[in-house]
Amino acid sequence: MYADHLSKAFAGLVLAAAVPTTIAAQSAPNIVVKGEVEIESLHSDGSDETFLFGDVDLSFGPAGGAGGLGFDLGVLAIDSDGIGSESAVFAAATYTTSYGKFSFGVPRNAASAFSRMPDVGGIKLVGITQDTFTGGIVELVYLTNDDVPVGLRYDADYGAFKAATSYHRLSDSEATVFDLAASFEMGKFFTNGSVEIVKPQGTSSQSAVHAEIGASTDLYEAGIGYTIGSNVIPDAFMAWATYRPVQKLDVSATVLDIDGVDALYGLSGTYQFWNSAYVQMGVADSSSFDAVWDLSLGYKF
């Protein structure tokens, strides 16, 4: 995608964030919009980079929580001088029943929705790679290689317990990916986990297992996680703690320790204003490279 086209795509993401929410509030309550758009300025040892990020989902379903047909549309897009412009579009027909929601087409993979770990240093550019360890490989493969993940997904919501499973076949590589993910909350404590099984064309299956556990209140959230990557990705340990000294300010410390790579540490502060808009400052550092400083302006909904 060319840069000017991607800029228009980001403008569309911003409009998608505002318009459908307004429509839903005034008419039928069957349009749900969630996601985030952000522009971040990165600086490291005399080098500067501007990075654009957008991740938006629109869900059209039966009114009033009734069952029936619907449609999900999602867009994940990035742009910077260093890595160029990339985008991935998810689109799926859905059918909601009393037993859960079924999606057919190009849905997001199940594991992508369950991790609670913040981006290291609050940096979205780091977070895209980080998501491979916490949410599976499907989105990154689609985003960077245009390998379209055609398949199906099932979601079940039982209040404190939520679960999802998905199956995708990548259009170019013809690899198949199976996800099973779940989360459970009890009081201030939470846990979630996922299993992803990847079968490249002509080779045996490989698996990755991820798990998180932690606690969350109005004042803080803290958690640890671990990924056993088998032959899909390296093993990785992760931990985070977020403190909220005042209502609209979050201060987060994060660490991501990937097997065979020096640990990556992050510190960030995020201040919310004007409903869901925010400004953020952060830094990510490791003994193997210079610190990367981040100043971001974004909108989360």
Short mmCIF file of C-alpha atoms in Angstrom, two decimals:
data_model
loop_
_atom_site.label_atom_id
_atom_site.label_comp_id
_atom_site.label_asym_id
_atom_site.label_seq_id
_atom_site.Cartn_x
_atom_site.Cartn_y
_atom_site.Cartn_z
CA MET A 1 0.00 0.00 0.00
CA TYR A 2 1.42 3.42 -0.93
CA ALA A 3 1.96 6.02 1.78
CA ASP A 4 -0.80 8.37 0.59
CA HIS A 5 -3.27 5.50 0.50
CA LEU A 6 -2.30 4.50 4.02
CA SER A 7 -2.76 8.07 5.23
CA LYS A 8 -6.32 7.94 3.90
CA ALA A 9 -6.74 4.61 5.66
CA PHE A 10 -5.75 6.20 8.96
CA ALA A 11 -8.21 9.02 8.38
CA GLY A 12 -10.85 6.33 7.85
CA LEU A 13 -9.83 4.66 11.09
CA VAL A 14 -10.32 7.91 13.00
CA LEU A 15 -13.75 8.41 11.43
CA ALA A 16 -14.64 4.81 12.22
CA ALA A 17 -13.78 5.50 15.83
CA ALA A 18 -16.22 8.39 16.09
CA VAL A 19 -19.07 7.99 13.61
CA PRO A 20 -20.43 4.47 14.29
CA THR A 21 -20.35 5.09 18.04
CA THR A 22 -22.52 8.16 17.54
CA ILE A 23 -24.90 6.26 15.27
CA ALA A 24 -25.18 3.43 17.78
CA ALA A 25 -26.05 5.85 20.55
CA GLN A 26 -28.82 7.47 18.52
CA SER A 27 -30.42 4.50 16.81
CA ALA A 28 -30.01 0.72 16.79
CA PRO A 29 -27.67 -0.58 19.54
CA ASN A 30 -26.15 -3.23 17.28
CA ILE A 31 -22.96 -1.47 16.17
CA VAL A 32 -19.89 -1.95 18.36
CA VAL A 33 -16.60 -0.15 17.65
CA LYS A 34 -13.35 -0.68 19.52
CA GLY A 35 -9.70 -0.10 18.84
CA GLU A 36 -6.91 2.44 18.92
CA VAL A 37 -5.17 4.92 16.63
CA GLU A 38 -1.83 6.48 17.53
CA ILE A 39 1.01 8.58 16.16
CA GLU A 40 4.29 8.15 17.98
CA SER A 41 7.60 9.93 17.67
CA LEU A 42 10.59 7.69 18.41
CA HIS A 43 14.11 8.86 19.23
CA SER A 44 17.28 6.81 19.75
CA ASP A 45 20.90 8.01 19.75
CA GLY A 46 20.38 10.85 17.29
CA SER A 47 17.92 8.96 15.10
CA ASP A 48 14.26 10.00 14.84
CA GLU A 49 11.28 8.15 13.41
CA THR A 50 7.57 8.89 13.19
CA PHE A 51 5.33 5.85 13.40
CA LEU A 52 1.61 5.62 12.66
CA PHE A 53 -0.49 2.82 14.12
CA GLY A 54 -4.15 1.90 13.81
CA ASP A 55 -6.11 -1.12 15.00
CA VAL A 56 -9.90 -0.88 14.73
CA ASP A 57 -12.75 -3.41 14.84
CA LEU A 58 -16.37 -2.75 13.82
CA SER A 59 -19.01 -5.32 14.64
CA PHE A 60 -22.52 -5.23 13.15
CA GLY A 61 -24.91 -7.63 14.84
CA PRO A 62 -28.52 -8.27 15.80
CA ALA A 63 -30.18 -5.51 17.82
CA GLY A 64 -30.85 -5.86 21.51
CA GLY A 65 -28.48 -8.78 22.03
CA ALA A 66 -30.64 -11.15 19.98
CA GLY A 67 -29.18 -13.97 17.92
CA GLY A 68 -28.77 -13.89 14.19
CA LEU A 69 -26.54 -12.83 11.33
CA GLY A 70 -23.92 -10.10 11.56
CA PHE A 71 -20.63 -8.90 10.14
CA ASP A 72 -17.22 -8.07 11.62
CA LEU A 73 -14.67 -5.78 9.98
CA GLY A 74 -11.18 -5.09 11.32
CA VAL A 75 -8.19 -3.09 10.08
CA LEU A 76 -4.61 -3.25 11.38
CA ALA A 77 -2.31 -0.70 9.72
CA ILE A 78 1.18 0.70 10.31
CA ASP A 79 3.34 3.26 8.54
CA SER A 80 6.86 4.65 9.06
CA ASP A 81 9.84 5.61 6.95
CA GLY A 82 11.93 2.78 8.41
CA ILE A 83 9.57 -0.14 7.84
CA GLY A 84 7.28 1.25 5.17
CA SER A 85 3.51 0.84 5.04
CA GLU A 86 1.66 -2.35 5.84
CA SER A 87 -1.99 -3.19 6.43
CA ALA A 88 -4.19 -6.19 7.15
CA VAL A 89 -7.97 -6.28 6.72
CA PHE A 90 -10.11 -8.78 8.62
CA ALA A 91 -13.67 -9.44 7.46
CA ALA A 92 -16.05 -12.17 8.59
CA ALA A 93 -19.72 -13.04 8.45
CA THR A 94 -21.00 -13.89 11.93
CA TYR A 95 -23.87 -15.81 13.45
CA THR A 96 -24.71 -15.31 17.12
CA THR A 97 -26.60 -17.94 19.12
CA SER A 98 -27.27 -18.62 22.79
CA TYR A 99 -24.22 -20.89 22.67
CA GLY A 100 -21.81 -18.26 21.36
CA LYS A 101 -20.68 -16.40 18.26
CA PHE A 102 -19.49 -18.10 15.06
CA SER A 103 -17.35 -16.20 12.51
CA PHE A 104 -16.55 -17.24 8.92
CA GLY A 105 -14.19 -15.61 6.42
CA VAL A 106 -11.06 -13.81 7.58
CA PRO A 107 -11.57 -13.42 11.35
CA ARG A 108 -8.82 -12.53 13.79
CA ASN A 109 -7.21 -15.50 15.47
CA ALA A 110 -8.55 -16.47 18.89
CA ALA A 111 -5.31 -16.00 20.86
CA SER A 112 -4.98 -12.36 19.78
CA ALA A 113 -7.75 -11.13 22.10
CA PHE A 114 -6.70 -12.38 25.55
CA SER A 115 -3.34 -10.96 26.64
CA ARG A 116 -3.38 -8.11 29.19
CA MET A 117 0.28 -7.14 28.97
CA PRO A 118 0.98 -3.48 27.97
CA ASP A 119 3.38 -2.67 25.15
CA VAL A 120 6.96 -2.50 26.43
CA GLY A 121 7.76 1.16 27.02
CA GLY A 122 4.33 1.98 25.58
CA ILE A 123 5.84 1.67 22.09
CA LYS A 124 3.47 0.28 19.47
CA LEU A 125 6.32 -0.62 17.14
CA VAL A 126 7.69 -2.91 19.87
CA GLY A 127 4.20 -4.15 20.69
CA ILE A 128 3.64 -5.59 17.21
CA THR A 129 6.53 -8.03 17.72
CA GLN A 130 5.60 -8.55 21.37
CA ASP A 131 2.13 -9.71 20.29
CA THR A 132 3.71 -12.70 18.56
CA PHE A 133 4.57 -14.08 22.01
CA THR A 134 1.28 -13.17 23.67
CA GLY A 135 -1.25 -13.54 20.84
CA GLY A 136 0.13 -15.86 18.18
CA ILE A 137 1.68 -15.41 14.76
CA VAL A 138 -1.36 -14.93 12.52
CA GLU A 139 -1.66 -11.14 12.62
CA LEU A 140 2.08 -10.51 12.12
CA VAL A 141 2.29 -12.96 9.18
CA TYR A 142 -0.74 -11.36 7.56
CA LEU A 143 0.52 -7.82 8.19
CA THR A 144 4.06 -8.32 6.90
CA ASN A 145 3.64 -10.99 4.20
CA ASP A 146 0.08 -10.42 2.90
CA ASP A 147 -0.56 -14.10 3.71
CA VAL A 148 -4.35 -13.94 4.10
CA PRO A 149 -5.66 -16.12 6.99
CA VAL A 150 -8.94 -17.59 5.71
CA GLY A 151 -10.86 -19.59 8.29
CA LEU A 152 -13.39 -19.60 11.09
CA ARG A 153 -13.67 -18.69 14.78
CA TYR A 154 -15.94 -19.42 17.74
CA ASP A 155 -16.35 -17.22 20.86
CA ALA A 156 -18.13 -18.06 24.10
CA ASP A 157 -18.79 -15.61 26.95
CA TYR A 158 -19.91 -16.90 30.34
CA GLY A 159 -19.21 -13.77 32.35
CA ALA A 160 -16.06 -14.40 34.38
CA PHE A 161 -15.03 -17.14 31.97
CA LYS A 162 -14.44 -16.44 28.28
CA ALA A 163 -13.09 -18.74 25.58
CA ALA A 164 -12.40 -18.74 21.85
CA THR A 165 -11.05 -21.06 19.22
CA SER A 166 -10.07 -20.46 15.61
CA TYR A 167 -8.74 -22.24 12.55
CA HIS A 168 -6.97 -20.51 9.65
CA ARG A 169 -5.33 -21.53 6.41
CA LEU A 170 -2.79 -19.00 5.13
CA SER A 171 -3.43 -18.27 1.45
CA ASP A 172 0.17 -18.08 0.18
CA SER A 173 2.20 -20.41 2.41
CA GLU A 174 -0.76 -22.83 2.80
CA ALA A 175 0.19 -23.32 6.45
CA THR A 176 -2.65 -23.99 8.89
CA VAL A 177 -3.00 -22.41 12.34
CA PHE A 178 -5.26 -23.62 15.16
CA ASP A 179 -5.85 -21.50 18.29
CA LEU A 180 -7.53 -22.27 21.59
CA ALA A 181 -7.65 -19.48 24.18
CA ALA A 182 -9.47 -18.72 27.45
CA SER A 183 -9.54 -16.26 30.35
CA PHE A 184 -10.98 -16.32 33.87
CA GLU A 185 -11.48 -13.55 36.45
CA MET A 186 -12.27 -13.98 40.14
CA GLY A 187 -12.40 -10.80 42.18
CA LYS A 188 -9.20 -8.87 41.55
CA PHE A 189 -7.35 -11.90 40.19
CA PHE A 190 -7.16 -12.93 36.54
CA THR A 191 -5.58 -15.62 34.42
CA ASN A 192 -5.55 -16.31 30.70
CA GLY A 193 -3.82 -18.64 28.33
CA SER A 194 -3.66 -19.93 24.78
CA VAL A 195 -2.37 -22.78 22.68
CA GLU A 196 -1.45 -22.27 19.04
CA ILE A 197 -0.66 -25.15 16.70
CA VAL A 198 1.04 -24.25 13.41
CA LYS A 199 1.43 -26.75 10.58
CA PRO A 200 3.59 -25.44 7.71
CA GLN A 201 2.96 -27.01 4.32
CA GLY A 202 4.79 -30.34 4.02
CA THR A 203 6.16 -30.43 7.58
CA SER A 204 4.99 -31.59 10.99
CA SER A 205 2.94 -29.48 13.40
CA GLN A 206 4.58 -27.07 15.84
CA SER A 207 3.00 -25.55 18.92
CA ALA A 208 3.29 -22.51 21.18
CA VAL A 209 1.73 -22.18 24.64
CA HIS A 210 1.21 -18.88 26.45
CA ALA A 211 -0.12 -18.20 29.98
CA GLU A 212 -0.60 -15.11 32.17
CA ILE A 213 -1.64 -14.58 35.78
CA GLY A 214 -2.07 -11.43 37.82
CA ALA A 215 -4.25 -9.05 39.80
CA SER A 216 -6.07 -5.86 38.89
CA THR A 217 -7.86 -3.13 40.89
CA ASP A 218 -8.84 0.50 40.29
CA LEU A 219 -5.41 1.49 41.64
CA TYR A 220 -3.05 -1.00 40.00
CA GLU A 221 -2.57 -4.03 37.76
CA ALA A 222 0.34 -6.46 37.86
CA GLY A 223 0.99 -9.73 36.06
CA ILE A 224 3.52 -12.22 34.80
CA GLY A 225 3.45 -14.40 31.71
CA TYR A 226 5.41 -17.11 29.98
CA THR A 227 5.48 -18.45 26.44
CA ILE A 228 6.82 -21.87 25.49
CA GLY A 229 7.51 -21.43 21.82
CA SER A 230 8.58 -24.93 20.74
CA ASN A 231 9.86 -24.48 17.17
CA VAL A 232 7.41 -21.69 16.28
CA ILE A 233 9.00 -18.85 18.29
CA PRO A 234 11.57 -18.69 21.11
CA ASP A 235 10.50 -19.10 24.73
CA ALA A 236 9.82 -15.81 26.52
CA PHE A 237 9.14 -14.47 30.03
CA MET A 238 7.23 -11.26 30.59
CA ALA A 239 6.10 -9.16 33.56
CA TRP A 240 4.35 -5.83 34.04
CA ALA A 241 3.02 -3.51 36.73
CA THR A 242 0.76 -0.49 36.25
CA TYR A 243 0.07 2.07 38.98
CA ARG A 244 -2.64 4.75 38.82
CA PRO A 245 -1.66 7.59 41.19
CA VAL A 246 -4.56 9.74 39.92
CA GLN A 247 -7.65 8.78 37.96
CA LYS A 248 -6.41 9.59 34.44
CA LEU A 249 -2.70 8.79 34.81
CA ASP A 250 -1.19 5.31 34.39
CA VAL A 251 2.49 4.56 35.03
CA SER A 252 3.67 1.16 33.74
CA ALA A 253 6.87 -0.86 34.07
CA THR A 254 7.35 -3.80 31.70
CA VAL A 255 9.91 -6.47 30.89
CA LEU A 256 10.12 -8.92 28.00
CA ASP A 257 12.88 -11.54 28.20
CA ILE A 258 13.09 -13.59 24.99
CA ASP A 259 15.26 -16.71 25.10
CA GLY A 260 18.60 -16.01 23.42
CA VAL A 261 18.10 -12.22 23.39
CA ASP A 262 18.97 -9.61 26.03
CA ALA A 263 15.94 -8.67 28.14
CA LEU A 264 13.96 -5.61 27.06
CA TYR A 265 12.80 -3.22 29.81
CA GLY A 266 10.22 -0.48 29.50
CA LEU A 267 8.77 2.41 31.48
CA SER A 268 5.87 4.58 30.33
CA GLY A 269 3.31 7.09 31.54
CA THR A 270 -0.09 7.68 29.91
CA TYR A 271 -2.43 10.58 30.64
CA GLN A 272 -6.02 10.53 29.36
CA PHE A 273 -7.88 13.67 28.33
CA TRP A 274 -10.90 14.64 26.24
CA ASN A 275 -12.81 11.40 26.75
CA SER A 276 -10.59 8.62 25.30
CA ALA A 277 -7.68 10.65 23.90
CA TYR A 278 -4.29 10.27 25.55
CA VAL A 279 -0.71 11.48 25.52
CA GLN A 280 2.07 9.08 26.40
CA MET A 281 5.79 9.16 27.12
CA GLY A 282 7.93 6.05 27.44
CA VAL A 283 11.30 4.40 27.00
CA ALA A 284 12.44 0.88 26.11
CA ASP A 285 16.00 -0.21 26.80
CA SER A 286 18.23 -3.27 26.60
CA SER A 287 21.92 -3.98 27.13
CA SER A 288 22.23 -4.88 23.44
CA PHE A 289 20.94 -1.59 21.92
CA ASP A 290 20.48 2.08 22.73
CA ALA A 291 17.38 3.24 24.56
CA VAL A 292 14.35 4.16 22.42
CA TRP A 293 12.31 7.12 23.67
CA ASP A 294 8.68 7.53 22.71
CA LEU A 295 6.26 10.45 22.68
CA SER A 296 2.77 9.51 21.47
CA LEU A 297 -0.64 11.01 20.91
CA GLY A 298 -3.53 8.61 20.48
CA TYR A 299 -7.20 7.81 20.82
CA LYS A 300 -8.49 4.59 22.37
CA PHE A 301 -12.10 3.48 22.33
#
